[in-house]
Short mmCIF file of C-alpha atoms in Angstrom, two decimals:
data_model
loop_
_atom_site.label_atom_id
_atom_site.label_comp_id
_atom_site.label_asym_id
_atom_site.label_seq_id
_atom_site.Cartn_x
_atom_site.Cartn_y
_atom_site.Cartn_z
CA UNK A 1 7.77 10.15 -55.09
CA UNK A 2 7.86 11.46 -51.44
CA UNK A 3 10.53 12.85 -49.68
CA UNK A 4 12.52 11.47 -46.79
CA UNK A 5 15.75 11.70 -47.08
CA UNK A 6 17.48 10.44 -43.29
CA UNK A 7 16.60 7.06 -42.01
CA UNK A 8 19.43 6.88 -39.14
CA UNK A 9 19.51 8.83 -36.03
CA UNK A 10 22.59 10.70 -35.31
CA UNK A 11 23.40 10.28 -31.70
CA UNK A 12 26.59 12.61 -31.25
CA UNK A 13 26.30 12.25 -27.51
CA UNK A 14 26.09 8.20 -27.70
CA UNK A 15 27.79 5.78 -29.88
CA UNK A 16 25.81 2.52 -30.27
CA UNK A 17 25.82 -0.16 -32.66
CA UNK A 18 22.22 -0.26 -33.01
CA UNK A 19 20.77 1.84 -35.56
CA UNK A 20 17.40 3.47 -35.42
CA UNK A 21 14.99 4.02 -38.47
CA UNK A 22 12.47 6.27 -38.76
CA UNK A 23 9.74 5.04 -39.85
CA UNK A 24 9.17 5.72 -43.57
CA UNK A 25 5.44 5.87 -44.33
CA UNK A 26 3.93 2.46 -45.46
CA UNK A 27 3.42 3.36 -49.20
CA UNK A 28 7.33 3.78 -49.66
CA UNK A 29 9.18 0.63 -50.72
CA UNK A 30 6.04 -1.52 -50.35
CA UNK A 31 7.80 -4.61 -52.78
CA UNK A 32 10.34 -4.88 -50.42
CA UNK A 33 7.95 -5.06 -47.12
CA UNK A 34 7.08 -8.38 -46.54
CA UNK A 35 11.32 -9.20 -47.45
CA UNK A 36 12.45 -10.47 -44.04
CA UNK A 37 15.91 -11.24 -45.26
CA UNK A 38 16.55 -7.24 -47.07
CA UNK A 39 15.43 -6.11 -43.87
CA UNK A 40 17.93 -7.40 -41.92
CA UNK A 41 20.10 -6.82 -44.51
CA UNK A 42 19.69 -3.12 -44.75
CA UNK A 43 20.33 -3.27 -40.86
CA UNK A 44 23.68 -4.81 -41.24
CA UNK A 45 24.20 -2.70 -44.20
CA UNK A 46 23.23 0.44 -41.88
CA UNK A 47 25.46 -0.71 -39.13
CA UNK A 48 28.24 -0.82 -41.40
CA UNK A 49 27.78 2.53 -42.73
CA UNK A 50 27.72 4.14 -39.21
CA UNK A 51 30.61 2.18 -38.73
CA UNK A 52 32.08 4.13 -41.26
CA UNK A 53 31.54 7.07 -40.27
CA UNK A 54 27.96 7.95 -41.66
CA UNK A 55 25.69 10.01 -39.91
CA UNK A 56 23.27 10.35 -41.50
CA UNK A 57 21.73 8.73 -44.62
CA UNK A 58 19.17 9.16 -47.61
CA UNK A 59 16.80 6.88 -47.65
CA UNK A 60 17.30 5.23 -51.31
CA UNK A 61 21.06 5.28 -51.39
CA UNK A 62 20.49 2.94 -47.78
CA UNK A 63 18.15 0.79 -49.94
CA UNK A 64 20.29 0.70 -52.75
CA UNK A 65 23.38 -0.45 -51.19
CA UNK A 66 21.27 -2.98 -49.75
CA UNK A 67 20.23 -4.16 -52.41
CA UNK A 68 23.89 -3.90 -54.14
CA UNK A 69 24.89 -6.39 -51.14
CA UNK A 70 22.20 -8.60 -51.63
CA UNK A 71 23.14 -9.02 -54.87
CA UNK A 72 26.78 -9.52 -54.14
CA UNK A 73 26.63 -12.23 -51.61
CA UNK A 74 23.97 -14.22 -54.55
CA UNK A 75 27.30 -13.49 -57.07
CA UNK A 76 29.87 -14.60 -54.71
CA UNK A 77 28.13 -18.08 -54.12
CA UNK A 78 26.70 -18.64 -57.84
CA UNK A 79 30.20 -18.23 -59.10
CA UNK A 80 31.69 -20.45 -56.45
CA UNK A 81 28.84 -22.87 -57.36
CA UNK A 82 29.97 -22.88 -61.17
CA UNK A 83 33.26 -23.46 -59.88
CA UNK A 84 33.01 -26.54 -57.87
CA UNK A 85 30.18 -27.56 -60.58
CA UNK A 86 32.93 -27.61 -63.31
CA UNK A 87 35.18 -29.72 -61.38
CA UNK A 88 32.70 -32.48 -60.72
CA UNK A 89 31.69 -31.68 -57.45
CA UNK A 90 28.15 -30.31 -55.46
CA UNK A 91 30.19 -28.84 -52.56
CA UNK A 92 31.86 -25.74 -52.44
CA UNK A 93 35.20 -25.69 -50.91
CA UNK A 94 37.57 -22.63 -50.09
CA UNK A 95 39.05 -22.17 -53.83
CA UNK A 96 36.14 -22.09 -54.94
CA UNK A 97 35.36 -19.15 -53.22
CA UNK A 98 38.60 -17.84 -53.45
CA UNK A 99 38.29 -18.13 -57.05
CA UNK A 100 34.79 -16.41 -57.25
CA UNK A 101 36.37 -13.71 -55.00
CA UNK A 102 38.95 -13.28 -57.45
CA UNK A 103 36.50 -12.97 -59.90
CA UNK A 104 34.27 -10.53 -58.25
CA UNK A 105 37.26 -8.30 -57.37
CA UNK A 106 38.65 -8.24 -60.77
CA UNK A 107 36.64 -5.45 -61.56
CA UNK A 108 38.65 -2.93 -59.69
CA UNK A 109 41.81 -5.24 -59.56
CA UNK A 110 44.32 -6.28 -56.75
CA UNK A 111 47.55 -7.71 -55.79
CA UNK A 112 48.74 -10.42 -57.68
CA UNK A 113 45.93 -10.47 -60.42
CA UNK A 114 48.00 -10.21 -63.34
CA UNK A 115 49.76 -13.66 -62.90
CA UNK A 116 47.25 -15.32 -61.48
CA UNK A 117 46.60 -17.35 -64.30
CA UNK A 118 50.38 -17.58 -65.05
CA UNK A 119 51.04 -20.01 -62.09
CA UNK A 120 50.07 -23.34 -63.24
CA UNK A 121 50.65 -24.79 -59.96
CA UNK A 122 47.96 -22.65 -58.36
CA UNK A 123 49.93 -21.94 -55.25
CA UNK A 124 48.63 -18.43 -56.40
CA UNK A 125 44.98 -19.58 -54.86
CA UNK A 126 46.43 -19.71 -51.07
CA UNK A 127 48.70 -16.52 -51.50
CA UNK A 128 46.00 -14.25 -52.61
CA UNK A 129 46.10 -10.52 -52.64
CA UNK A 130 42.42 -10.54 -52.32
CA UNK A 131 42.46 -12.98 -49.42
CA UNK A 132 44.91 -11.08 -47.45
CA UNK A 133 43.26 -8.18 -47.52
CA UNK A 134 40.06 -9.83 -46.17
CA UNK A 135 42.85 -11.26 -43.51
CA UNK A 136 43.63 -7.54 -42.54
CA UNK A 137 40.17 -6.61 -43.00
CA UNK A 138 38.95 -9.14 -40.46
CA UNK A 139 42.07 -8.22 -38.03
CA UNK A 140 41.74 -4.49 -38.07
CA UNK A 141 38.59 -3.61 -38.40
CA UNK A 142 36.61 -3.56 -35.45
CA UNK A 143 34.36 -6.35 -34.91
CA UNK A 144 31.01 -4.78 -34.61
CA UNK A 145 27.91 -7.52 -33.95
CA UNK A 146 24.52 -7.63 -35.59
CA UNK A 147 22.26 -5.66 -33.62
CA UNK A 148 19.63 -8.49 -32.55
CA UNK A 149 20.21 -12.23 -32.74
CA UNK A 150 18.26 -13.34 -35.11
CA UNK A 151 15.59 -16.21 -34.24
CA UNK A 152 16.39 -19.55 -36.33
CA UNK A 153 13.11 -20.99 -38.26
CA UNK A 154 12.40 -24.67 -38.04
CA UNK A 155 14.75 -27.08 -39.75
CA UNK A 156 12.79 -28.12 -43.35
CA UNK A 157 11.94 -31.73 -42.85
CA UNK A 158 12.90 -33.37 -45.84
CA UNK A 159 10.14 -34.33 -48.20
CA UNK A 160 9.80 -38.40 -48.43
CA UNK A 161 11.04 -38.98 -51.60
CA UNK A 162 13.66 -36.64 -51.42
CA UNK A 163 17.31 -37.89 -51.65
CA UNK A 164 17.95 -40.35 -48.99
CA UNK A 165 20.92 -38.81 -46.30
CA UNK A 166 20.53 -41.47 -44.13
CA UNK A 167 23.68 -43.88 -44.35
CA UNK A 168 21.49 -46.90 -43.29
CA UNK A 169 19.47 -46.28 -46.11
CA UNK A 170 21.82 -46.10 -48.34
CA UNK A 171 23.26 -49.47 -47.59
CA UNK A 172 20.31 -50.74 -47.70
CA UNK A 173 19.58 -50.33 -51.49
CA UNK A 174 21.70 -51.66 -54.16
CA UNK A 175 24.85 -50.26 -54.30
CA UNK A 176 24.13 -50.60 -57.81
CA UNK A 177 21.80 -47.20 -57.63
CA UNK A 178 24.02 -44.56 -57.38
CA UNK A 179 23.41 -42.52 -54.54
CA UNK A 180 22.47 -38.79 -55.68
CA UNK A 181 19.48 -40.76 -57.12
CA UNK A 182 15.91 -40.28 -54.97
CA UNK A 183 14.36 -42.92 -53.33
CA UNK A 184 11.98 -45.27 -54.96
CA UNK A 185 8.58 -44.88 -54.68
CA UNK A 186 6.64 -46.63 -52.03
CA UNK A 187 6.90 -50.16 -52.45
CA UNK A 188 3.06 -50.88 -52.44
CA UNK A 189 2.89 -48.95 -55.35
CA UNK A 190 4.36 -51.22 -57.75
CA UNK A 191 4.63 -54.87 -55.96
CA UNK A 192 1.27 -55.72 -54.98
CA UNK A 193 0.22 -54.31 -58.62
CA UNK A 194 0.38 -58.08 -60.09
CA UNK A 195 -1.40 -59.87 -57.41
CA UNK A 196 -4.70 -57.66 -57.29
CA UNK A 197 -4.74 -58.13 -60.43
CA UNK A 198 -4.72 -61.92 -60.48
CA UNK A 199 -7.85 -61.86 -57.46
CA UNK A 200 -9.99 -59.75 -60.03
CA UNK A 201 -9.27 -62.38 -62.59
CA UNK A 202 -10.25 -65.34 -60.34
CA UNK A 203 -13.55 -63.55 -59.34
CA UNK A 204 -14.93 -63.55 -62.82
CA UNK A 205 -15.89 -61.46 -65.08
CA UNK A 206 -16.81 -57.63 -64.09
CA UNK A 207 -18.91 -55.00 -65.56
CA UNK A 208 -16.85 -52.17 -67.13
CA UNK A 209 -18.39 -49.88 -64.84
CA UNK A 210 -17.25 -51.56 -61.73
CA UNK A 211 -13.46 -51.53 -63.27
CA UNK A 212 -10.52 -49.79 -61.51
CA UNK A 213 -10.68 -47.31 -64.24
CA UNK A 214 -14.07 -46.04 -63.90
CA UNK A 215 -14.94 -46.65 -59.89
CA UNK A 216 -10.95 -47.38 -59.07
CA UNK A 217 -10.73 -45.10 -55.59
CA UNK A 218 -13.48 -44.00 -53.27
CA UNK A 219 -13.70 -40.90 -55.35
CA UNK A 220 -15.36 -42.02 -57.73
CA UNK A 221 -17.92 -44.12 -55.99
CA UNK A 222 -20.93 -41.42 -56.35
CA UNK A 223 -20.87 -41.75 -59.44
CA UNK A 224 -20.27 -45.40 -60.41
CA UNK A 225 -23.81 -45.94 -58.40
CA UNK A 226 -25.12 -43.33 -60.15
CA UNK A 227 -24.23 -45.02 -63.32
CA UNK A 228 -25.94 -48.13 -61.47
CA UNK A 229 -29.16 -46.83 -60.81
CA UNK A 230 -29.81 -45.63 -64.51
CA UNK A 231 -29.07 -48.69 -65.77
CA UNK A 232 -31.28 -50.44 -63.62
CA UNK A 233 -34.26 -49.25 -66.13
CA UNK A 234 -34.58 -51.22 -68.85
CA UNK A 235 -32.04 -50.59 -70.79
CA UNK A 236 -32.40 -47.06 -73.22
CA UNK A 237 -36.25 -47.16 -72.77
CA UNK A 238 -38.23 -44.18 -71.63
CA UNK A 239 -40.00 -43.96 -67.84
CA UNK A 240 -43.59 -43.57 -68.82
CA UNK A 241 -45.45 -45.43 -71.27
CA UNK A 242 -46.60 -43.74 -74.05
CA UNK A 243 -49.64 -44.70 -76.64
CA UNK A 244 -48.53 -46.15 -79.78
CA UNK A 245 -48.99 -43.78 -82.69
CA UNK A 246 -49.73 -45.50 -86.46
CA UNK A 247 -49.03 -42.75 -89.74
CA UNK A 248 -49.90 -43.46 -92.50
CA UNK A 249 -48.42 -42.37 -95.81
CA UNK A 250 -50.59 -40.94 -98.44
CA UNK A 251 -53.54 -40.14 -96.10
CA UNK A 252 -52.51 -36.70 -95.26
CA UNK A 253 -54.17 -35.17 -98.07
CA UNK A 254 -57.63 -36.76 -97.38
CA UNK A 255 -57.24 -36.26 -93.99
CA UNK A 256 -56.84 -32.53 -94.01
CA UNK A 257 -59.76 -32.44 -96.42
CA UNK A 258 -61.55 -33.88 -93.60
CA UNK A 259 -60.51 -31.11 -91.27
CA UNK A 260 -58.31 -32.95 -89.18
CA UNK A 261 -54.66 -32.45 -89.06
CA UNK A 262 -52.49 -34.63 -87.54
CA UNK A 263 -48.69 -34.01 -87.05
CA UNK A 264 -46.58 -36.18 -85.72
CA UNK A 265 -44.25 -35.00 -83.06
CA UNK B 1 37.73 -23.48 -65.50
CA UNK B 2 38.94 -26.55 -66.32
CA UNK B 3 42.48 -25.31 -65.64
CA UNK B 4 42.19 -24.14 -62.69
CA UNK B 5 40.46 -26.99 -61.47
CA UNK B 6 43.00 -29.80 -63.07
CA UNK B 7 45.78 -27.10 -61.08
CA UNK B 8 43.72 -27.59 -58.02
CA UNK B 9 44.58 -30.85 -58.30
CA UNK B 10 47.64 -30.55 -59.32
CA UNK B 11 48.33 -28.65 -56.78
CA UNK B 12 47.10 -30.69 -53.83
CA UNK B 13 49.52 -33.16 -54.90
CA UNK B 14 52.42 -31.17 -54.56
CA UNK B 15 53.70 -30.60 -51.34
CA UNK B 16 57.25 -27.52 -50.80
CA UNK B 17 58.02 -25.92 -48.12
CA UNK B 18 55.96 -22.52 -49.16
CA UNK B 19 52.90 -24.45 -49.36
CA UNK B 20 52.88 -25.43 -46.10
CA UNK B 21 53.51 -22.50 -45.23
CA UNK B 22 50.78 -20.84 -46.82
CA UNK B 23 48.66 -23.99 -45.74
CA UNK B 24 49.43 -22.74 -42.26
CA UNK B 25 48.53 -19.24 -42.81
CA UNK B 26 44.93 -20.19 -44.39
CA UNK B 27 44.43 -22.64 -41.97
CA UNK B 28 44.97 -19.52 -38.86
CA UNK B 29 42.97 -17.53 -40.45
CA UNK B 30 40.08 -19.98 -41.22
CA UNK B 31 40.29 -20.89 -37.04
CA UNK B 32 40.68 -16.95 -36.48
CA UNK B 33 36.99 -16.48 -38.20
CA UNK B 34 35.41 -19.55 -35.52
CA UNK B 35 35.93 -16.66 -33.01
CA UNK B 36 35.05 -13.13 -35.01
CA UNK B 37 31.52 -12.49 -35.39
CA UNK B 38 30.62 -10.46 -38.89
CA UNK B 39 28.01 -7.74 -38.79
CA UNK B 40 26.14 -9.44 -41.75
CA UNK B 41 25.01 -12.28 -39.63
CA UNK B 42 25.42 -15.83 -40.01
CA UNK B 43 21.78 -16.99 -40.81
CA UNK B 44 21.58 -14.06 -43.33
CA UNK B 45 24.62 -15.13 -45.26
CA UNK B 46 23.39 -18.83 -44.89
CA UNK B 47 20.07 -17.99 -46.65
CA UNK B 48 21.91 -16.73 -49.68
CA UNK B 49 23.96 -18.46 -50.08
CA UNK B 50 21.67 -21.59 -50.33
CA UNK B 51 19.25 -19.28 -52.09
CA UNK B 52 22.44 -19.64 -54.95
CA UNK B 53 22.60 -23.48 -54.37
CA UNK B 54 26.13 -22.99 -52.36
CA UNK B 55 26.15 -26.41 -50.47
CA UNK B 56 28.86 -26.67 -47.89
CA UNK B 57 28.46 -27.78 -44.33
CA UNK B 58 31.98 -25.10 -42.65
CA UNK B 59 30.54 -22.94 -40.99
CA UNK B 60 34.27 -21.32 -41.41
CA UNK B 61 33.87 -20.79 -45.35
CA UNK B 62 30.17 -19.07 -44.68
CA UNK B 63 32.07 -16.80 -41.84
CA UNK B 64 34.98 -16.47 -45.06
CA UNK B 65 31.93 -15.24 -47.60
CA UNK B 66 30.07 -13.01 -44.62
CA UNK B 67 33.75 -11.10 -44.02
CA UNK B 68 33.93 -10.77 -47.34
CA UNK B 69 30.62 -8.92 -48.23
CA UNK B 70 31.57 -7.32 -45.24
CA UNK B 71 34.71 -5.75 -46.33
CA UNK B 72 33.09 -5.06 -49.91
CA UNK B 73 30.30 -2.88 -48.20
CA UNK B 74 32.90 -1.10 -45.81
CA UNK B 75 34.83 -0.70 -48.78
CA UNK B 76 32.20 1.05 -50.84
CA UNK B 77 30.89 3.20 -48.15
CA UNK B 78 34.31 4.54 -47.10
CA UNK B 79 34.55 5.23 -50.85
CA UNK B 80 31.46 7.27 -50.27
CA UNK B 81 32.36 9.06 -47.32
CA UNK B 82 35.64 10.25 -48.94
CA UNK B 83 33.75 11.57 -52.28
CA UNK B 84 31.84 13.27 -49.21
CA UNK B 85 34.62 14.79 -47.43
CA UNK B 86 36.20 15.87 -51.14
CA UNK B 87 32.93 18.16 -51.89
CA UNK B 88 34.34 21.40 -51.13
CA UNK B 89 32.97 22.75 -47.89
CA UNK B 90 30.01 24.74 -47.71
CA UNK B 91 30.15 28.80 -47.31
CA UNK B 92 29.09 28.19 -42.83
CA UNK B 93 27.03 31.71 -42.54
CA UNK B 94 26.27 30.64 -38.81
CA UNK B 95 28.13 30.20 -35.99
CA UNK B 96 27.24 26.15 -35.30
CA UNK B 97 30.37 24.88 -37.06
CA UNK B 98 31.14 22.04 -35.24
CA UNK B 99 27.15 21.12 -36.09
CA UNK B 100 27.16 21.65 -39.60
CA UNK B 101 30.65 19.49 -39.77
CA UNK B 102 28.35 16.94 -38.13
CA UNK B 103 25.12 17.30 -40.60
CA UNK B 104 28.01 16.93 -43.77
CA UNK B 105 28.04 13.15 -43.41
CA UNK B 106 25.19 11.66 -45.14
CA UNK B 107 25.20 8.83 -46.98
CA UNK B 108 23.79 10.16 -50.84
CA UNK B 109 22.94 8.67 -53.49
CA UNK B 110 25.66 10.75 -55.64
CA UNK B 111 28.15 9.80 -53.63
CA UNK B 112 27.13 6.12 -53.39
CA UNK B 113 27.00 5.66 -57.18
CA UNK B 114 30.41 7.36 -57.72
CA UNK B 115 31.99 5.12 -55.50
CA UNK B 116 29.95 1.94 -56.70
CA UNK B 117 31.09 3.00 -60.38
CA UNK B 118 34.70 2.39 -59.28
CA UNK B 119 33.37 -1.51 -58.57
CA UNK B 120 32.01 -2.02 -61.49
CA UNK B 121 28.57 -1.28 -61.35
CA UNK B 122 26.80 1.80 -62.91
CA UNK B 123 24.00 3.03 -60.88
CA UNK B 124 22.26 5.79 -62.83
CA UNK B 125 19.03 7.14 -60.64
CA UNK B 126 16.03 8.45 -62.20
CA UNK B 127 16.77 12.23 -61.22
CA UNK B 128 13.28 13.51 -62.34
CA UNK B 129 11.91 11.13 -59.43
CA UNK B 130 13.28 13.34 -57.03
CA UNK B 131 14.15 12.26 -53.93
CA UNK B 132 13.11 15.61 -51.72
CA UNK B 133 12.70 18.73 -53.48
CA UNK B 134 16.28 20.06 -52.96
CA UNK B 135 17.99 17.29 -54.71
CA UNK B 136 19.58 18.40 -57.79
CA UNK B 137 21.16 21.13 -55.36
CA UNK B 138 24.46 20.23 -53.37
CA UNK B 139 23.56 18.39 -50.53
CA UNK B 140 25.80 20.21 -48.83
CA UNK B 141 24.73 23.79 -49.09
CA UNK B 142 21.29 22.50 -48.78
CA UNK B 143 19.56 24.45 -45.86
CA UNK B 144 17.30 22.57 -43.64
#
């Protein structure tokens, strides 16, 4: 592996929040290229470090705190996931995440942690040691931007037979259905099944190979006429006319006495 | 779980005088995030956090989760810059002081795992895939 070992600019003279890189050459860290989201990442995580009080820094511990942050934030919402999972619900509310903070910061411990569990009224949740130091966190610490605002991508149009948000749909169906199921398929799809059927009936009999299941869409029509046009002949016979040929059994001896041979194909 | 989600409950039902007054305190600080901007920006955060199948439409609690990662990186990398500052200084044979104070700071991986290893995770890198062909050495007494 190559060397380079400082990916932030000091600037002694000029203190800004945005950080420089160098420009590490393209065969370093190629997995995480095309990441868009460790990218910015790494910038926040940069900007942070300067904030510290970093000058200067080597190029994998940058990537690896990145990537430690990355892997935090995932944490911190999975947990808070499993938490408002287990009591019955798909949206994550504050103890939730109070409770996956908790979690996440029992490693190295803090204020309060020991009766935590004790307090069966869980007033313990809204006095937090862990959320109070995020409280002084957020008031003393200076509040440093991200460098660039970052461009929004298009809102993902829902696929059609997603889960309906709409209220009006909603309504619309029986409140029978209960409403984290998806929508039904589209209605042509299973009410005018019947009544094609019942036309087909009253137009007679068909051919097999005229059936929905053999020539049923467009797709297949190539083929179906194909099918048509060799059965047109008559029916398993060859093209071309051959002579008839007669053997006869017990002749082959006398007739290769006479010289002639004959073998039939 | 289960417990602390039946005391959730439990605990919305009750209403004294201290929870209110820790309802009030939350709720201040929740508004007091609408108007702070974290350096891990919003549409970052939101594409983890969905990423992780976090569903919640407060843009407070996504502010909450940003400040936190926030704080855990500051955290970490002031841990860092003190196991920095500990390393005993290096013999200064030149006059620059002041410069060489400067170049000390740098963000290594030695310091970085000593200080993650107090959070609970053990970093352990490869040292035979050096990083520059001084590593190994102190990185302060390294010489340009």
């Amino acid at each position: 592996m190559t060397v380079h070992q400082i990916t932030m600019k000091p600037k002694p003279h000029k203190r800004s929040n945005k950080t420089r890189f160098q420009k590490p050459p393209a065969a370093e860290e190629a997995e995480n290229q095309s990441d868009y989201a460790f990218k910015i990442t790494k910038t926040a995580v940069s900007q942070i470090c300067q904030s510290v009080g970093f000058k200067f820094t080597q190029h994998s511990a940058l990537e690896t705190l990145t990537h430690i942050t990355t892997l935090y934030l995932q944490t911190l919402a999975r947990t808070a996931v499993s938490y408002s999972n287990a009591s019955n619900r798909t949206q994550s509310n504050i103890f939730d995440i109070i409770n996956s903070l908790h979690d996440m910061s029992s490693v190295q411990g803090f204020t309060g942690g020991s009766t935590l569990h004790c307090n069966s009224s869980g007033i313990g949740l809204l006095r937090s040691g862990v959320l109070k130091d995020i409280k002084s966190f957020v008031e003393f610490s200076d509040e440093i931007p991200f460098a660039k605002p970052i461009p929004r991508g298009n809102p993902i149009s829902l696929r059609r037979d997603s889960i309906p948000l709409e209220i009006d749909e909603l309504n619309s169906r029986g409140l029978h259905i209960p409403r984290w199921l998806s929508r039904f398929p589209d209605e042509s799809s299973y009410k005018n099944c019947g009544v094609r059927w019942e036309k087909r009936r009253e137009g007679g009999l068909a051919l097999w190979e005229n059936s929905d299941l053999v020539s049923g869409g467009d797709k297949f029509q190539g083929i179906s006429r194909e099918n048509d046009e060799i059965s047109d002949g008559d029916g398993g016979d060859l093209a071309v006319e051959r002579g008839k040929v007669r053997f006869k059994i017990g002749d082959a001896v006398r007739a290769q006495k006479g010289g002639v041979f004959i073998s039939f194909l | 779980m289960n417990n602390m989600s039946s005391s959730n409950s439990q605990q919305q039902q009750q209403s004294s005088e201290a929870r209110h007054d820790d309802d009030a305190v939350l709720t201040e600080f929740l508004a007091s995030l609408m108007d702070y901007t974290p350096t891990i920006p919003d549409e970052l955060v939101e594409h983890y956090l969905a990423k992780s199948g976090f569903q919640c439409p407060d843009v407070r609690l996504v502010r909450l989760v940003a400040v936190a990662t926030q704080k855990f990186v500051a955290d970490v990398a002031t841990d860092a810059l003190q196991q920095c500052k500990a390393r005993p200084a290096p013999v200064v044979k030149d006059k620059r002081d002041k410069q060489q104070k400067e170049k000390r700071l740098i963000l290594t991986m030695e310091d970085l795992s000593k200080a993650l290893s107090e959070y609970g995770v053990n970093m352990k890198h490869q040292e035979y895939f050096a990083d520059s062909p001084s590593t190994g050495m102190d990185p302060a007494s390294r010489e340009e």
